[in-house]
Every structure is written in C-alpha cells, then in structure tokens.
CSV table of C-alpha atoms in Angstrom, one decimal:
chain,number,residue,atom,x,y,z
A,8,MET,CA,0.0,0.0,0.0
A,9,LYS,CA,2.3,2.7,-1.3
A,10,ASN,CA,-0.1,5.5,-0.6
A,11,ILE,CA,0.2,5.0,3.2
A,12,GLU,CA,3.9,4.1,3.3
A,13,LYS,CA,4.7,7.7,4.2
A,14,TYR,CA,2.7,7.3,7.5
A,15,HIS,CA,3.6,5.8,10.8
A,16,ILE,CA,0.4,3.8,11.5
A,17,LEU,CA,-1.1,3.9,15.0
A,18,LEU,CA,-3.9,1.7,16.4
A,19,GLY,CA,-5.8,3.6,19.0
A,20,SER,CA,-7.2,0.5,20.8
A,21,LYS,CA,-6.6,-1.6,23.9
A,22,SER,CA,-8.2,-4.6,22.2
A,23,PRO,CA,-5.9,-7.6,21.8
A,24,ARG,CA,-8.2,-8.9,19.0
A,25,ARG,CA,-7.8,-5.7,16.9
A,26,ARG,CA,-4.0,-5.9,17.3
A,27,GLU,CA,-4.1,-9.5,16.2
A,28,LEU,CA,-6.2,-8.7,13.1
A,29,LEU,CA,-4.0,-5.8,12.0
A,30,GLN,CA,-0.9,-8.0,12.5
A,31,MET,CA,-2.5,-10.6,10.3
A,32,MET,CA,-2.8,-8.1,7.5
A,33,ARG,CA,1.0,-7.5,7.8
A,34,ILE,CA,0.4,-3.8,8.2
A,35,PRO,CA,3.2,-2.3,10.4
A,36,PHE,CA,1.7,-0.3,13.3
A,37,ASN,CA,2.2,0.7,17.0
A,38,VAL,CA,-0.5,0.6,19.6
A,39,VAL,CA,-1.3,3.8,21.4
A,40,THR,CA,-3.9,4.5,24.1
A,41,ILE,CA,-5.3,7.6,25.7
A,42,SER,CA,-7.1,7.2,29.0
A,43,GLY,CA,-10.3,8.9,29.9
A,44,VAL,CA,-11.9,9.1,26.5
A,45,GLU,CA,-15.6,9.7,27.3
A,46,GLU,CA,-17.4,7.0,25.3
A,47,THR,CA,-20.9,8.5,25.5
A,48,TYR,CA,-23.4,9.2,22.8
A,49,PRO,CA,-26.8,11.0,22.5
A,50,TYR,CA,-29.6,8.9,24.0
A,51,THR,CA,-31.7,9.4,20.9
A,52,MET,CA,-29.0,8.2,18.5
A,53,PRO,CA,-30.1,5.0,16.6
A,54,PRO,CA,-28.1,2.0,17.9
A,55,ARG,CA,-26.5,1.2,14.5
A,56,GLU,CA,-25.0,4.7,14.3
A,57,VAL,CA,-23.4,4.6,17.7
A,58,PRO,CA,-20.2,2.6,16.8
A,59,LEU,CA,-19.3,5.1,14.0
A,60,TYR,CA,-20.0,8.0,16.4
A,61,LEU,CA,-17.8,6.5,19.1
A,62,SER,CA,-14.9,5.7,16.7
A,63,GLY,CA,-15.0,9.4,15.7
A,64,ILE,CA,-14.8,10.5,19.4
A,65,LYS,CA,-11.8,8.2,19.9
A,66,ALA,CA,-10.1,9.7,16.8
A,67,ASP,CA,-10.8,13.2,18.0
A,68,ALA,CA,-9.0,12.4,21.3
A,69,TYR,CA,-5.8,11.4,19.4
A,70,LEU,CA,-5.7,14.1,16.8
A,71,PRO,CA,-4.1,16.8,19.0
A,72,HIS,CA,-1.2,14.3,19.7
A,73,LEU,CA,-0.6,13.2,16.1
A,74,ARG,CA,2.5,14.2,14.2
A,75,ASP,CA,2.4,15.1,10.5
A,76,ASN,CA,3.6,11.6,9.5
A,77,GLU,CA,1.2,9.7,11.7
A,78,LEU,CA,-2.1,8.0,10.8
A,79,ILE,CA,-4.5,6.8,13.5
A,80,ILE,CA,-7.0,3.9,13.3
A,81,THR,CA,-9.8,3.9,15.9
A,82,ALA,CA,-12.8,1.5,16.1
A,83,ASP,CA,-15.8,0.7,18.3
A,84,THR,CA,-17.8,-2.5,18.1
A,85,LEU,CA,-21.3,-3.1,19.5
A,86,VAL,CA,-23.7,-6.0,19.6
A,87,ILE,CA,-27.3,-5.0,18.9
A,88,LEU,CA,-30.3,-7.2,19.5
A,89,GLY,CA,-33.4,-5.6,18.0
A,90,ASP,CA,-32.9,-2.0,19.1
A,91,LYS,CA,-31.0,-2.8,22.3
A,92,ILE,CA,-27.2,-2.4,22.6
A,93,LEU,CA,-25.6,-5.3,24.4
A,94,GLY,CA,-22.4,-3.9,25.9
A,95,LYS,CA,-19.7,-5.6,27.9
A,96,PRO,CA,-21.1,-7.5,30.8
A,97,HIS,CA,-20.5,-6.2,34.3
A,98,SER,CA,-20.8,-9.5,36.2
A,99,HIS,CA,-21.1,-13.3,35.8
A,100,GLU,CA,-24.9,-13.0,36.0
A,101,ASP,CA,-25.0,-10.2,33.4
A,102,ALA,CA,-22.9,-12.3,31.0
A,103,MET,CA,-25.3,-15.2,31.5
A,104,ALA,CA,-28.3,-13.0,30.9
A,105,THR,CA,-26.8,-11.5,27.8
A,106,LEU,CA,-26.0,-14.9,26.3
A,107,ARG,CA,-29.5,-16.2,27.2
A,108,SER,CA,-31.0,-13.2,25.3
A,109,LEU,CA,-28.9,-14.1,22.2
A,110,SER,CA,-29.7,-17.8,22.3
A,111,GLY,CA,-31.9,-18.9,19.3
A,112,LYS,CA,-31.9,-15.4,17.8
A,113,THR,CA,-30.2,-13.2,15.1
A,114,HIS,CA,-28.3,-10.2,16.3
A,115,GLN,CA,-26.1,-7.6,14.5
A,116,VAL,CA,-22.5,-6.7,15.2
A,117,VAL,CA,-21.7,-3.2,14.1
A,118,THR,CA,-18.2,-1.8,14.0
A,119,GLY,CA,-17.4,1.8,13.3
A,120,VAL,CA,-13.9,2.6,12.1
A,121,THR,CA,-12.2,6.0,11.7
A,122,ILE,CA,-8.9,6.5,9.8
A,123,ALA,CA,-7.4,10.0,10.4
A,124,THR,CA,-4.3,12.1,9.9
A,125,ARG,CA,-3.9,15.7,10.7
A,126,GLU,CA,-5.1,16.6,7.2
A,127,ARG,CA,-7.6,13.8,6.3
A,128,ARG,CA,-10.2,11.7,7.8
A,129,THR,CA,-12.6,8.9,6.6
A,130,SER,CA,-15.0,6.7,8.6
A,131,PHE,CA,-17.1,3.7,7.8
A,132,SER,CA,-19.3,1.1,9.4
A,133,SER,CA,-19.5,-2.6,8.9
A,134,VAL,CA,-22.6,-4.7,9.9
A,135,THR,CA,-22.6,-8.5,10.3
A,136,ASP,CA,-25.7,-10.5,11.1
A,137,VAL,CA,-25.0,-13.4,13.5
A,138,THR,CA,-27.5,-16.2,14.2
A,139,PHE,CA,-27.1,-18.2,17.4
A,140,GLY,CA,-28.7,-21.6,17.8
A,141,GLN,CA,-30.4,-22.5,21.1
A,142,LEU,CA,-28.0,-22.7,24.0
A,143,THR,CA,-28.7,-24.5,27.3
A,144,ASP,CA,-27.9,-22.9,30.6
A,145,GLU,CA,-25.2,-25.5,31.1
A,146,GLU,CA,-23.5,-24.4,27.8
A,147,ILE,CA,-23.8,-20.8,28.7
A,148,CYS,CA,-22.4,-21.4,32.2
A,149,TYR,CA,-19.5,-23.4,30.7
A,150,TYR,CA,-18.6,-20.6,28.4
A,151,VAL,CA,-18.8,-17.9,31.0
A,152,ASP,CA,-16.8,-20.0,33.5
A,153,ASN,CA,-14.0,-21.0,31.1
A,154,PHE,CA,-13.6,-18.0,28.9
A,155,ASN,CA,-13.5,-14.2,29.4
A,156,PRO,CA,-16.7,-12.7,28.3
A,157,MET,CA,-16.3,-9.6,30.4
A,158,ASP,CA,-14.1,-7.7,27.9
A,159,LYS,CA,-16.4,-8.4,24.9
A,160,ALA,CA,-19.5,-6.7,23.6
A,161,GLY,CA,-22.4,-9.1,23.8
A,162,ALA,CA,-20.4,-11.3,26.2
A,163,TYR,CA,-18.9,-13.5,23.6
A,164,GLY,CA,-15.9,-13.9,21.3
A,165,ILE,CA,-16.8,-15.6,18.0
A,166,GLN,CA,-13.3,-17.0,17.7
A,167,GLU,CA,-13.7,-18.9,21.0
A,168,TRP,CA,-15.6,-22.1,21.9
A,169,ILE,CA,-19.0,-20.5,21.7
A,170,GLY,CA,-18.4,-19.6,18.0
A,171,GLY,CA,-18.3,-23.2,17.2
A,172,ALA,CA,-21.0,-24.3,19.6
A,173,ALA,CA,-23.6,-21.5,19.0
A,174,VAL,CA,-23.1,-19.7,15.7
A,175,GLU,CA,-25.4,-21.2,13.1
A,176,LYS,CA,-25.0,-18.5,10.4
A,177,ILE,CA,-23.1,-15.4,9.7
A,178,ASP,CA,-24.1,-12.8,7.0
A,179,GLY,CA,-21.2,-10.4,6.7
A,180,SER,CA,-17.6,-10.2,7.8
A,181,PHE,CA,-16.4,-12.8,10.4
A,182,TYR,CA,-13.6,-10.4,11.4
A,183,ASN,CA,-16.0,-7.6,12.0
A,184,VAL,CA,-17.5,-9.8,14.7
A,185,MET,CA,-14.0,-10.1,16.3
A,186,GLY,CA,-13.8,-6.3,16.3
A,187,LEU,CA,-12.3,-5.1,13.1
A,188,PRO,CA,-13.6,-5.5,9.5
A,189,ILE,CA,-10.1,-5.9,8.1
A,190,GLN,CA,-11.0,-6.5,4.5
A,191,ARG,CA,-12.9,-3.2,4.4
A,192,LEU,CA,-10.1,-1.5,6.4
A,193,TYR,CA,-7.5,-2.8,3.9
A,194,LYS,CA,-9.5,-1.4,1.0
A,195,GLU,CA,-10.1,2.0,2.7
A,196,LEU,CA,-6.3,2.3,3.5
A,197,GLN,CA,-5.5,1.6,-0.2
A,198,ILE,CA,-7.6,4.6,-1.3
A,199,PHE,CA,-6.8,6.9,1.7
C-alpha cells in the first residue's frame, strides 16, 4: 500500500483482537492508548449509528497528539439485538443473561472505524448478522466460567468455543464480529 507508506500507523485501541487482526494483515503499526476518553453518545441516536460516532470520538481524542507523518485507526464494536445495545457484561450474572438473550436469535454486530491524519479523515461502518442456535444454561455457564466474556461486547468472542457451539449462520464479515472489519479497512487504506 504505497499511498500510506509515508505514514507511521497507530492503532488507538486496547483490544488484543484488533491488534491480532491488524498484524494478520502485515500492516506495520504501533498501539497507542489515551485514558479517559468519554465514550458517551446521545440517548436518541439510533443504535446502529453509535459505533461510528464513538470511533470518531476516539479519533478526535488522538488528533491533537498526532505528528504530521502519523495515521491513527480507531474503532468501536457493538452487539445489537433488536434495538437494544448489548455492551460488555458487568458480572457473571450479566454475561449469563446476555447470552441467554442471544440464544436462538439473530443479532447484529456493528463496527465503526475511523482513519485519520492531521489533514484527512474517513469513517465507515460494517454490519454483520449473526444467528445463534439455542444454548442451554449448562452451555452458557460453561462458556462464562471458562472464557473471558467480560471484555467483549455481547459477552462473547466468536473465535472462542462459543463460536463453534452456538453460531449457526453469519451474514457479513467474520472479522467484524471479532472487532475489526479488516477487508474493508484494507480497501479503505488503499484509497486513503
């Protein structure tokens, strides 16, 4: 990607999955994080617009710190069931309840991504429909007890055990469900 070779690429994310996905694409980058970014959004905002809005807020927090030769990538991923945003669970019980609500249903995973330099900026969203089969309480408990659903929107990681046990169908990017739609990001970086 000759057009971005002049930039030092920064990933503004604490997510180990986003780091792993960007590494998989063989794009050289460094991880940077800023504490205290207020990830709030207007109460009236439609749920599917929230990830793009939040990725923009994150990019705005980094822009004053960017050098002329730096490019920042920020992202936000949410799980949406109907019109309800299912965030990261706060407790074991919350994770169990979230997974029960997803059992036997189709939900959407929406990731908003912002690419920015001091001179340019572009943003996009990626939507993936994920259908879960029916899960028993025993299966849900096994997942919550043996994996780490607390740092994941919707209380699950598709790349973990539950992806094989529960996911019946995916319509859209698998990697989007992991937290970064890398195929779309790759294309956007090519034309940035």
